[in-house]
Coordinates of N, CA and C and ligand atoms in Angstrom, one line a residue:
M1 N 76.8 105.0 106.4 CA 76.2 103.9 107.4 C 78.1 103.4 107.8
K2 N 78.9 103.3 106.5 CA 79.8 102.5 106.9 C 80.6 103.9 107.8
Q3 N 80.7 105.2 107.8 CA 81.1 105.9 108.6 C 80.7 106.1 109.6
A4 N 79.7 105.8 109.8 CA 78.9 105.7 111.1 C 79.0 104.8 112.4
V5 N 79.1 103.5 111.6 CA 79.4 102.4 112.2 C 81.1 101.8 112.8
A6 N 81.8 103.0 111.7 CA 83.5 102.9 112.1 C 83.1 104.0 113.2
R7 N 82.8 104.6 113.4 CA 82.9 105.8 114.4 C 82.8 105.3 115.5
A8 N 81.3 104.7 116.1 CA 81.3 103.8 117.0 C 81.8 103.1 117.7
A9 N 82.8 102.7 116.5 CA 83.6 101.4 117.0 C 85.1 101.8 117.9
I10 N 85.0 103.6 117.7 CA 86.4 104.0 118.8 C 86.2 104.2 120.3
P11 N 85.0 103.8 120.6 CA 85.1 103.8 122.2 C 85.8 102.5 122.6
H12 N 85.9 101.2 121.8 CA 86.1 99.9 122.1 C 87.4 100.0 121.9
V13 N 88.3 101.0 121.3 CA 90.0 101.3 121.2 C 90.1 101.3 122.8
V14 N 91.4 100.8 123.1 CA 91.8 100.9 124.8 C 92.8 102.0 124.3
E15 N 92.9 103.1 125.0 CA 93.9 103.9 125.2 C 95.2 102.9 125.7
G16 N 96.7 103.7 125.2 CA 97.6 103.0 125.4 C 98.1 101.6 125.0
Q17 N 97.4 100.9 124.6 CA 97.5 99.8 123.5 C 97.4 99.6 122.6
V18 N 97.5 98.0 121.8 CA 97.6 98.0 120.2 C 96.4 97.7 119.9
V19 N 95.9 98.4 118.6 CA 94.6 97.8 118.3 C 95.0 96.8 116.9
G20 N 94.3 96.2 117.0 CA 94.1 95.4 115.5 C 93.1 95.8 114.6
V21 N 93.5 95.9 113.4 CA 92.4 96.7 112.4 C 92.5 95.8 110.8
G22 N 90.9 95.7 111.0 CA 90.8 95.0 109.4 C 91.0 95.4 108.3
T23 N 90.3 95.0 107.0 CA 90.4 95.4 105.8 C 88.9 95.3 105.6
G24 N 89.1 96.2 104.5 CA 87.7 96.4 103.8 C 87.6 98.0 103.5
S25 N 86.3 98.1 103.1 CA 85.9 99.7 103.1 C 85.7 100.4 104.3
T26 N 85.0 99.2 105.4 CA 84.4 99.2 106.6 C 85.2 99.7 107.2
A27 N 86.1 98.8 107.1 CA 87.6 99.4 108.0 C 88.7 100.1 107.8
N28 N 88.4 100.6 106.4 CA 89.1 101.9 105.7 C 88.6 103.2 107.0
F29 N 87.5 103.1 106.6 CA 86.4 104.3 107.5 C 87.5 104.3 109.1
F30 N 87.1 103.1 109.5 CA 87.7 103.0 110.6 C 89.2 103.3 110.9
I31 N 89.8 103.3 109.8 CA 91.6 103.9 110.0 C 91.1 105.3 110.0
D32 N 90.5 105.8 109.6 CA 90.3 107.3 109.2 C 89.7 108.1 110.5
E33 N 88.9 107.3 111.0 CA 88.4 107.8 112.3 C 90.0 107.5 113.7
L34 N 90.7 106.1 113.3 CA 91.0 105.8 114.3 C 92.4 107.1 114.2
A35 N 92.5 108.2 113.2 CA 93.9 108.8 113.0 C 93.5 109.7 114.0
S36 N 92.5 110.1 114.5 CA 92.1 111.8 115.6 C 92.9 111.0 116.9
L37 N 93.3 109.3 117.1 CA 93.5 108.9 118.1 C 95.3 108.6 118.4
R38 N 95.6 108.7 117.0 CA 96.7 108.3 117.1 C 98.1 108.3 118.5
L39 N 97.8 109.5 118.8 CA 99.0 109.6 120.0 C 98.4 109.0 121.1
R40 N 97.3 108.6 121.4 CA 96.9 107.9 122.5 C 96.6 106.5 122.4
I41 N 97.4 106.1 121.2 CA 97.6 104.3 121.4 C 99.0 104.1 120.7
R42 N 99.6 103.1 121.6 CA 100.3 102.1 121.2 C 101.1 102.1 120.0
G43 N 99.7 101.7 119.1 CA 100.3 101.4 117.4 C 99.3 100.9 116.9
A44 N 99.2 100.1 116.1 CA 98.0 99.2 115.2 C 99.0 97.5 114.8
V45 N 98.0 97.0 114.7 CA 98.7 95.7 114.1 C 97.7 95.4 112.8
A46 N 98.3 95.2 111.4 CA 97.3 95.5 110.4 C 96.9 93.9 110.0
S47 N 95.6 93.9 109.1 CA 95.5 92.2 108.8 C 95.7 92.3 107.5
S48 N 96.1 93.6 106.3 CA 96.8 93.2 105.1 C 98.0 94.2 105.2
E49 N 98.1 93.8 103.8 CA 99.2 95.5 103.3 C 98.7 96.6 102.6
A50 N 97.5 96.3 102.4 CA 96.6 97.5 102.3 C 96.3 98.4 103.5
T51 N 96.3 97.8 104.4 CA 95.4 98.5 105.8 C 96.8 99.0 106.6
R52 N 97.9 98.3 106.4 CA 99.0 98.9 106.9 C 99.9 99.9 106.3
K53 N 99.3 100.1 104.6 CA 99.7 101.2 103.8 C 98.8 102.3 104.8
R54 N 97.5 101.9 104.9 CA 96.5 103.0 104.7 C 96.8 103.8 106.0
L55 N 97.0 102.9 107.3 CA 97.7 103.4 108.6 C 98.7 104.6 108.6
E56 N 99.9 103.8 107.6 CA 101.3 104.8 107.9 C 100.7 105.6 107.2
A57 N 99.7 106.0 106.1 CA 99.5 107.3 105.5 C 99.1 108.2 106.5
H58 N 98.2 107.6 107.5 CA 97.9 108.5 108.5 C 98.5 108.8 110.1
G59 N 99.8 108.4 109.6 CA 101.1 108.8 111.1 C 100.6 107.5 112.0
I60 N 99.6 106.4 111.7 CA 99.9 105.5 113.2 C 100.9 104.9 112.8
E61 N 101.4 104.1 114.0 CA 102.4 103.2 113.3 C 101.8 101.7 113.4
V62 N 102.7 100.7 113.0 CA 102.0 99.5 112.2 C 103.4 98.6 113.1
L63 N 102.7 97.8 113.9 CA 103.7 96.7 115.0 C 103.4 95.6 113.8
D64 N 104.5 94.7 114.0 CA 104.5 93.5 113.6 C 103.8 92.3 114.9
L65 N 103.1 91.4 114.0 CA 102.1 90.8 115.5 C 102.7 89.9 116.5
N66 N 104.1 89.6 116.0 CA 104.9 88.8 116.7 C 105.8 89.7 117.7
E67 N 105.5 91.4 117.7 CA 106.0 92.1 118.8 C 105.2 92.7 120.0
V68 N 103.8 92.1 119.3 CA 102.8 92.6 120.7 C 102.3 91.3 121.4
S69 N 102.1 91.6 123.0 CA 101.7 90.6 123.7 C 100.6 90.5 124.2
R70 N 99.8 91.7 123.8 CA 98.4 91.6 124.4 C 98.0 92.7 122.9
L71 N 96.4 92.1 122.9 CA 96.0 92.9 121.9 C 94.1 93.2 122.5
P72 N 94.0 94.2 123.2 CA 92.6 93.9 123.7 C 91.3 93.9 122.7
V73 N 91.6 94.9 121.8 CA 90.6 94.7 120.7 C 90.9 94.5 118.9
Y74 N 90.3 94.0 118.3 CA 90.5 93.9 116.9 C 89.0 94.2 116.1
V75 N 89.0 95.5 115.4 CA 88.3 95.5 114.7 C 88.1 96.0 113.1
D76 N 87.0 94.8 112.6 CA 87.2 94.4 111.1 C 85.6 94.9 110.7
G77 N 85.4 94.3 109.1 CA 84.2 94.3 108.7 C 83.8 93.1 108.9
A78 N 82.5 92.3 107.9 CA 82.5 91.1 107.4 C 81.7 91.0 106.2
D79 N 81.9 89.9 105.3 CA 81.0 90.0 104.3 C 79.3 89.3 104.6
E80 N 79.6 88.6 105.7 CA 78.2 88.2 106.6 C 78.1 87.9 107.5
I81 N 77.2 88.0 108.7 CA 77.1 88.2 110.0 C 75.4 87.1 110.3
N82 N 75.7 86.1 111.3 CA 74.4 85.9 111.5 C 74.3 86.0 113.3
R83 N 73.3 85.5 114.0 CA 73.0 86.1 114.9 C 73.9 85.4 116.5
S84 N 74.8 84.8 115.8 CA 75.7 83.9 116.8 C 76.6 84.8 116.8
L85 N 77.1 86.3 115.9 CA 77.9 86.9 115.3 C 78.9 86.0 114.8
Q86 N 78.7 84.6 113.9 CA 79.7 84.1 112.8 C 79.8 84.8 111.9
M87 N 80.6 84.4 111.4 CA 81.4 85.4 110.2 C 81.8 84.9 108.9
I88 N 81.2 85.0 107.5 CA 82.1 85.0 105.9 C 82.9 86.2 106.5
K89 N 84.3 86.1 105.7 CA 84.8 87.4 105.6 C 86.2 86.6 104.8
G90 N 86.8 87.8 103.9 CA 87.6 87.3 103.0 C 87.2 87.9 101.8
G91 N 86.4 88.7 101.3 CA 85.8 89.4 100.6 C 87.2 90.1 99.7
G92 N 87.4 90.9 100.4 CA 89.1 91.7 100.3 C 90.3 90.5 100.2
G93 N 90.0 89.2 100.5 CA 91.3 88.3 100.0 C 92.1 88.3 101.3
A94 N 91.7 88.8 102.5 CA 92.5 89.2 103.8 C 92.3 88.3 104.6
L95 N 91.6 86.9 104.2 CA 90.9 86.7 105.7 C 92.2 85.7 106.1
T96 N 93.1 85.4 105.7 CA 94.1 84.1 106.9 C 94.9 85.3 107.5
R97 N 95.1 86.4 107.3 CA 95.9 87.0 108.3 C 94.8 87.8 109.1
E98 N 93.2 88.2 108.8 CA 92.4 88.8 109.6 C 92.4 87.7 110.6
K99 N 92.1 86.0 110.0 CA 92.1 85.2 111.0 C 92.7 84.8 112.3
I100 N 93.8 85.2 112.3 CA 95.3 85.5 112.8 C 95.0 86.3 113.5
V101 N 94.7 87.6 113.3 CA 94.5 88.8 114.4 C 93.5 88.6 115.2
A102 N 92.7 87.5 114.7 CA 91.3 87.5 115.5 C 91.8 86.4 116.8
A103 N 92.4 85.8 116.2 CA 92.8 84.4 117.3 C 93.9 85.5 118.2
V104 N 93.9 85.8 118.1 CA 95.1 86.5 119.4 C 94.2 87.6 120.1
A105 N 93.2 88.7 119.3 CA 92.7 89.3 119.9 C 91.9 89.0 121.2
E106 N 91.5 89.3 122.1 CA 90.6 89.4 123.7 C 89.6 89.8 122.8
K107 N 89.0 91.0 122.5 CA 87.6 90.9 121.6 C 87.6 91.3 120.5
V108 N 86.7 90.9 119.7 CA 86.8 90.9 118.6 C 85.5 91.9 118.1
V109 N 85.3 93.0 117.5 CA 84.3 93.7 117.4 C 84.1 94.3 115.6
C110 N 82.8 93.6 115.1 CA 82.6 93.6 113.6 C 81.5 95.1 113.3
I111 N 82.3 95.6 112.5 CA 81.0 96.8 112.3 C 80.9 96.7 110.7
A112 N 79.5 96.5 110.1 CA 79.0 96.4 109.7 C 77.7 97.0 109.2
D113 N 77.2 97.1 107.9 CA 76.2 98.2 107.6 C 74.6 96.8 107.8
Q114 N 73.4 96.6 107.9 CA 72.6 95.8 108.2 C 72.7 94.8 107.1
S115 N 72.8 95.1 105.8 CA 73.0 94.3 104.4 C 73.8 93.0 105.0
K116 N 74.6 93.2 105.9 CA 75.6 92.1 105.9 C 74.7 91.1 107.3
L117 N 73.7 91.1 107.7 CA 73.1 90.3 108.6 C 72.2 89.5 108.1
V118 N 72.3 88.3 108.6 CA 71.6 87.0 107.4 C 71.1 86.3 108.8
A119 N 70.2 85.2 108.1 CA 69.8 84.4 108.9 C 70.9 83.3 109.1
V120 N 71.2 82.8 107.6 CA 72.5 81.6 107.8 C 73.0 82.2 106.5
L121 N 74.3 81.9 106.9 CA 75.3 82.3 106.0 C 75.4 81.0 104.9
G122 N 75.7 81.7 103.8 CA 76.5 80.9 102.9 C 76.0 81.8 101.3
R123 N 75.0 82.7 101.3 CA 74.9 83.4 100.3 C 76.1 84.4 99.5
F124 N 76.8 84.7 100.6 CA 77.8 85.1 99.9 C 79.0 84.1 99.5
P125 N 79.5 84.0 98.7 CA 80.7 83.2 98.4 C 81.6 82.6 99.6
L126 N 81.8 81.7 100.4 CA 83.0 81.5 101.0 C 84.2 81.4 100.6
P127 N 85.1 82.3 101.1 CA 86.5 82.0 100.4 C 87.1 81.2 101.1
V128 N 88.3 80.6 100.5 CA 89.2 79.6 101.0 C 90.7 80.2 100.2
E129 N 91.3 80.2 101.5 CA 93.1 80.3 100.5 C 93.4 79.5 100.8
V130 N 94.4 79.1 99.8 CA 95.3 77.6 99.0 C 96.3 77.8 98.4
I131 N 97.0 76.8 98.9 CA 98.2 77.1 98.0 C 98.6 76.6 97.1
P132 N 99.5 77.3 95.9 CA 98.8 76.9 94.5 C 99.3 75.3 93.7
M133 N 100.1 75.1 94.6 CA 100.5 73.6 94.8 C 98.9 72.4 94.5
A134 N 98.1 72.9 95.9 CA 97.4 72.3 95.9 C 95.9 72.6 95.3
L135 N 95.9 73.6 94.6 CA 94.9 74.0 93.5 C 93.6 72.8 93.1
G136 N 94.5 71.9 92.5 CA 93.3 71.2 91.9 C 92.7 70.5 92.6
H137 N 93.5 69.9 94.2 CA 92.7 68.8 94.8 C 92.1 69.4 95.9
V138 N 92.0 70.7 96.1 CA 91.5 71.3 97.0 C 89.7 71.7 96.3
R139 N 90.3 72.4 95.4 CA 89.3 72.4 94.0 C 87.9 71.1 94.4
R140 N 88.4 70.1 94.2 CA 87.7 68.7 94.0 C 87.4 68.2 95.4
E141 N 88.2 68.9 96.3 CA 87.6 68.3 97.6 C 86.3 69.2 98.2
L142 N 86.8 70.3 97.6 CA 85.7 71.6 98.3 C 84.1 71.5 97.3
A143 N 84.8 70.9 95.8 CA 82.9 70.4 95.5 C 82.3 69.4 96.2
R144 N 83.0 68.6 96.9 CA 81.9 67.2 97.4 C 81.3 67.9 99.0
L145 N 81.6 69.2 99.1 CA 80.8 69.9 100.2 C 80.0 70.2 99.6
G146 N 79.1 70.2 98.4 CA 78.3 70.8 97.8 C 78.0 72.2 97.0
G147 N 79.1 72.7 97.7 CA 78.8 74.1 96.7 C 79.9 74.1 95.3
E148 N 79.8 75.3 94.5 CA 80.1 75.4 93.2 C 81.6 75.9 93.6
P149 N 83.2 75.4 93.5 CA 84.0 75.8 94.2 C 84.9 77.0 92.6
V150 N 84.7 78.2 92.7 CA 85.4 79.0 91.9 C 87.0 79.9 92.0
V151 N 87.5 79.8 91.1 CA 89.0 80.2 91.7 C 88.6 81.8 91.2
R152 N 88.9 82.3 92.3 CA 88.8 84.1 92.0 C 90.3 84.4 91.1
E153 N 89.5 84.7 90.0 CA 90.9 85.5 89.1 C 91.6 87.1 89.2
H154 N 92.6 86.7 89.2 CA 93.8 87.7 89.1 C 94.2 88.5 90.7
C155 N 94.1 87.1 91.5 CA 94.3 87.5 93.2 C 95.1 86.8 93.7
I156 N 96.2 87.4 93.8 CA 97.0 86.6 94.8 C 97.0 87.3 96.4
T157 N 97.1 86.5 97.2 CA 96.9 86.7 98.6 C 98.3 87.8 98.8
D158 N 98.6 88.2 100.4 CA 99.7 88.8 100.9 C 100.2 87.6 101.0
N159 N 99.9 86.7 101.2 CA 100.9 85.4 101.4 C 101.2 85.1 100.3
G160 N 100.8 85.0 99.1 CA 101.2 84.5 97.9 C 100.9 83.2 97.3
N161 N 99.3 83.3 98.0 CA 98.4 82.4 97.7 C 97.3 82.5 96.8
L162 N 96.2 81.7 96.6 CA 95.1 81.5 95.7 C 93.9 82.0 96.7
I163 N 93.0 81.7 95.8 CA 91.3 82.1 96.7 C 90.5 81.3 96.2
I164 N 89.9 80.5 96.7 CA 88.8 79.7 96.0 C 87.4 80.5 96.6
D165 N 86.6 80.7 95.9 CA 85.3 81.0 96.7 C 84.2 79.9 96.2
L166 N 83.6 79.6 97.2 CA 82.9 78.5 97.6 C 81.3 79.2 96.9
H167 N 80.5 78.6 96.0 CA 79.5 79.5 95.9 C 78.1 77.9 96.3
G168 N 77.3 79.0 96.7 CA 75.9 78.1 96.2 C 75.7 77.3 97.8
L169 N 76.0 77.7 99.0 CA 76.5 77.1 100.5 C 74.8 77.4 100.9
E170 N 74.6 76.6 101.8 CA 73.5 77.1 103.1 C 74.1 76.3 104.3
I171 N 74.9 77.2 105.3 CA 76.0 76.8 106.3 C 75.0 76.9 107.2
A172 N 74.5 75.3 107.9 CA 73.8 75.0 108.9 C 74.5 75.4 110.1
D173 N 75.7 74.5 110.1 CA 76.5 74.3 110.9 C 78.2 74.7 110.8
A174 N 77.8 75.8 111.0 CA 79.4 76.6 110.4 C 80.8 76.4 111.2
A175 N 80.5 76.0 112.5 CA 81.7 75.4 113.5 C 81.9 74.1 112.9
A176 N 81.3 73.3 112.3 CA 81.6 71.9 111.6 C 81.9 72.2 110.3
L177 N 81.8 73.0 109.3 CA 82.0 73.2 108.2 C 83.6 74.0 108.4
E178 N 84.0 75.0 108.9 CA 85.0 75.0 109.1 C 86.0 74.4 109.6
S179 N 86.2 73.6 110.5 CA 86.6 72.2 111.0 C 87.2 71.5 109.7
R180 N 85.8 71.0 109.0 CA 86.0 70.2 108.1 C 86.9 70.8 106.8
I181 N 87.0 72.0 106.5 CA 87.4 72.4 105.7 C 88.7 72.8 105.9
N182 N 89.3 72.7 107.0 CA 90.6 73.2 107.7 C 91.0 72.0 107.5
Q183 N 90.3 70.6 107.6 CA 91.4 69.4 107.1 C 91.8 69.4 106.0
I184 N 91.5 69.9 105.0 CA 91.7 69.6 103.6 C 93.5 70.5 103.3
V185 N 94.4 69.2 103.0 CA 95.4 69.2 102.7 C 95.6 70.5 101.6
G186 N 96.3 71.7 102.2 CA 96.9 72.3 101.3 C 95.8 74.0 101.0
V187 N 94.8 74.1 101.9 CA 94.1 74.9 102.5 C 94.9 75.7 103.6
V188 N 94.5 77.0 102.9 CA 95.4 77.8 104.4 C 94.1 78.3 105.6
T189 N 93.8 78.7 105.1 CA 92.4 78.9 106.1 C 90.7 79.3 105.3
S190 N 89.7 79.1 105.9 CA 88.9 79.2 105.0 C 88.2 80.8 105.8
G191 N 87.4 81.4 105.1 CA 86.7 82.8 105.5 C 85.7 82.4 106.5
L192 N 85.7 81.2 106.8 CA 84.5 81.0 107.9 C 84.9 81.6 109.1
F193 N 84.4 82.6 110.0 CA 85.1 82.8 111.4 C 83.8 82.4 112.5
A194 N 83.8 81.2 112.5 CA 82.7 80.3 113.7 C 83.1 79.8 114.7
R195 N 84.5 79.4 114.5 CA 84.7 78.9 115.7 C 85.0 80.3 117.1
R196 N 85.6 80.8 116.2 CA 85.9 82.4 116.8 C 85.6 83.4 116.5
P197 N 83.9 83.6 116.5 CA 82.9 84.7 116.2 C 83.6 86.0 117.0
A198 N 82.7 86.7 116.6 CA 82.9 88.0 116.8 C 82.3 88.3 118.2
D199 N 82.8 89.1 119.0 CA 82.3 89.2 120.5 C 81.0 90.3 120.5
L200 N 81.2 91.4 119.2 CA 79.9 92.0 119.4 C 79.6 92.8 117.9
C201 N 79.0 93.1 117.5 CA 78.7 93.3 115.9 C 78.1 94.9 116.1
L202 N 78.8 95.8 115.7 CA 78.0 97.2 115.5 C 77.5 97.1 114.2
L203 N 76.1 97.2 114.3 CA 75.2 97.1 113.3 C 74.7 98.5 112.5
A204 N 75.2 99.1 111.4 CA 74.4 100.6 111.1 C 73.4 100.5 110.1
S205 N 72.0 101.1 110.3 CA 70.8 101.5 109.6 C 70.7 102.7 109.5
G206 N 69.8 102.8 108.5 CA 69.2 104.0 108.5 C 68.9 105.2 109.9
S207 N 68.2 104.3 110.7 CA 68.0 105.0 112.1 C 69.3 105.1 113.3
G208 N 70.5 104.5 112.5 CA 71.7 104.7 113.4 C 72.3 103.5 114.0
V209 N 73.4 103.3 115.2 CA 74.1 101.9 115.2 C 73.1 101.4 116.6
Q210 N 73.8 100.2 116.1 CA 72.7 99.1 117.3 C 74.0 98.4 117.5
T211 N 74.1 97.7 118.5 CA 75.1 96.7 119.6 C 74.3 95.4 119.1
L212 N 75.1 94.3 118.8 CA 74.6 93.2 118.5 C 75.3 92.1 119.8
V213 N 75.0 91.7 120.5 CA 75.7 90.3 121.2 C 75.2 89.0 120.2
A214 N 76.0 88.2 121.0 CA 75.6 86.6 120.3 C 74.2 86.6 120.9
D215 N 73.3 85.9 120.3 CA 72.3 85.2 120.7 C 72.4 83.5 121.2
Ligands
LIG1 C1 88.6 91.5 103.9 C2 86.7 91.5 105.0 C3 86.4 92.3 104.6 O1 86.3 92.9 106.2 C4 84.8 92.3 103.8 O2 84.8 91.8 102.6 C5 83.8 93.2 104.2 O3 84.2 94.7 103.4 P1 83.7 95.7 103.4 O4 83.5 96.0 104.7 O5 84.4 96.5 102.6 O6 82.3 95.5 102.8 O7 87.1 90.1 104.7 O8 89.0 89.9 104.0

């Protein structure tokens, strides 16, 4: 299913332009599919070091986001997605760079299998990237939101920070929660992609790939 949905994303890549590339096992399938297009795109922007390495191994040129004036499309997976195409991301720890690339992209395409589609976000623990000095403070503030904050073990992000996974939330208003978490001093960003959700979701099931747009 991951390969099928990765392949279905290829027609969204704009020839002659730069493509934003996400992180994770589904995104890895997309990178493998993108290899055949490498001479027809200007290059790619990577949302993590792991993705940069995989792109380069396929001979795809990786550009610094600051060199890029236009990014027509960003393709990435998700840990959860709802019918409004709001997502939880960051299971792979790349949430901050993913959010930056998504902010620049004109179109965000989520590629996922049907297990990722949920009615209410929050069963998947919400990742929050934290400046190490602020860990105790942020953990206490996150606990006030009602969930159980757990520091992710043996995880340093590509930006040199830590991740707290916030367990046990039922996220009724994802955009409001995203704003609230952003206000906590010491938070770099959260894995809630609600204020900038996906524009479309390619969702794979046993019977094929369907396209979801926000309801
Ligand atoms: C990485 C992410 C991934 O997109 C998310 O974890 C989904 O990964 P996978 O495709 O392996 O299920 O946000 O930070």
